[in-house]
Coordinates of C-alpha atoms in Angstrom, one line a residue:
M107 CA -4.4 138.9 -236.3
K108 CA -6.4 139.6 -239.5
K109 CA -3.9 137.7 -241.7
T110 CA -4.2 134.7 -239.5
N111 CA -8.0 134.7 -239.7
I112 CA -7.9 135.1 -243.5
A113 CA -5.4 132.2 -243.8
L114 CA -7.5 130.0 -241.5
A115 CA -10.7 130.8 -243.3
T116 CA -9.1 130.0 -246.7
A117 CA -7.8 126.7 -245.4
V118 CA -11.1 125.6 -244.0
T119 CA -12.9 126.6 -247.2
G120 CA -10.5 124.6 -249.2
L121 CA -10.9 121.5 -247.0
I122 CA -14.7 121.8 -247.2
A123 CA -14.5 122.0 -251.0
L124 CA -12.2 119.0 -251.2
A125 CA -14.5 117.0 -249.0
G126 CA -17.5 117.8 -251.1
T127 CA -15.6 116.8 -254.3
M128 CA -14.5 113.5 -252.8
A129 CA -18.0 112.6 -251.5
S130 CA -19.6 113.2 -254.9
T131 CA -16.9 111.2 -256.7
S132 CA -17.3 108.3 -254.4
A133 CA -21.1 108.3 -254.9
V134 CA -20.7 108.2 -258.7
A135 CA -18.3 105.3 -258.4
A136 CA -20.6 103.4 -256.0
D137 CA -23.6 103.9 -258.2
G138 CA -21.8 102.9 -261.5
A139 CA -22.9 99.8 -263.4
K140 CA -21.0 96.6 -262.7
E141 CA -20.5 93.3 -264.6
K142 CA -19.2 89.9 -263.9
C143 CA -15.7 89.3 -265.3
Y144 CA -14.6 85.7 -265.6
G145 CA -11.1 84.4 -265.9
V146 CA -9.2 87.2 -264.1
A147 CA -9.7 86.4 -260.4
K148 CA -6.7 85.4 -258.3
A149 CA -6.9 82.0 -256.5
G150 CA -9.2 82.4 -253.5
K151 CA -10.3 85.9 -254.5
N152 CA -13.5 85.2 -256.6
D153 CA -16.7 87.0 -255.7
C154 CA -19.2 84.2 -255.8
A155 CA -19.7 80.5 -256.4
T156 CA -18.2 78.6 -259.3
K157 CA -19.2 75.4 -261.1
T158 CA -17.0 73.4 -258.7
S159 CA -17.6 75.3 -255.4
S160 CA -20.4 77.0 -253.6
C161 CA -18.8 80.0 -251.9
A162 CA -16.9 83.2 -252.7
G163 CA -13.2 83.0 -252.3
T164 CA -12.9 79.4 -253.2
S165 CA -11.3 79.4 -256.7
K166 CA -8.3 77.1 -256.8
V167 CA -6.1 78.7 -259.4
D168 CA -5.4 82.1 -260.8
G169 CA -7.6 82.9 -263.9
Q170 CA -10.0 80.0 -263.3
T171 CA -12.4 80.3 -266.2
D172 CA -15.7 79.8 -264.2
A173 CA -14.7 82.2 -261.3
F174 CA -15.6 85.8 -261.6
I175 CA -15.1 89.2 -259.9
M176 CA -17.4 92.2 -260.2
V177 CA -15.8 95.1 -262.2
P178 CA -17.1 98.4 -263.6
K179 CA -19.0 97.9 -266.8
G180 CA -16.7 97.9 -269.8
L181 CA -13.5 97.1 -267.9
C182 CA -13.6 93.3 -268.4
D183 CA -13.1 93.5 -272.1
R184 CA -9.8 95.4 -271.5
L185 CA -8.4 92.9 -269.0
S186 CA -6.1 90.2 -270.3
G187 CA -8.0 86.9 -270.2
G188 CA -11.2 88.6 -269.1
S189 CA -14.6 87.5 -270.4
T190 CA -18.2 88.4 -269.6
E191 CA -19.2 84.7 -270.0
A192 CA -18.0 81.6 -268.1
K193 CA -16.1 79.1 -270.2

């Protein structure tokens, strides 16, 4: 009976620790700085209006140079075709 209780207590403690770690990681990712990245959105997947349309999700082609998506700060420069300014 004692071995079962110890195993159960260990498992519960591990799950609580894991949940706490995941919660703090999610909070850091959600609070991180974001930037607009132009030229990398797939057709119909842009985050906001473009020069030729007024709604999100209305870009006509992949990589449209005036359509952007929000990405973590610093990532856009590493994406092929990505730019922090509309062209």
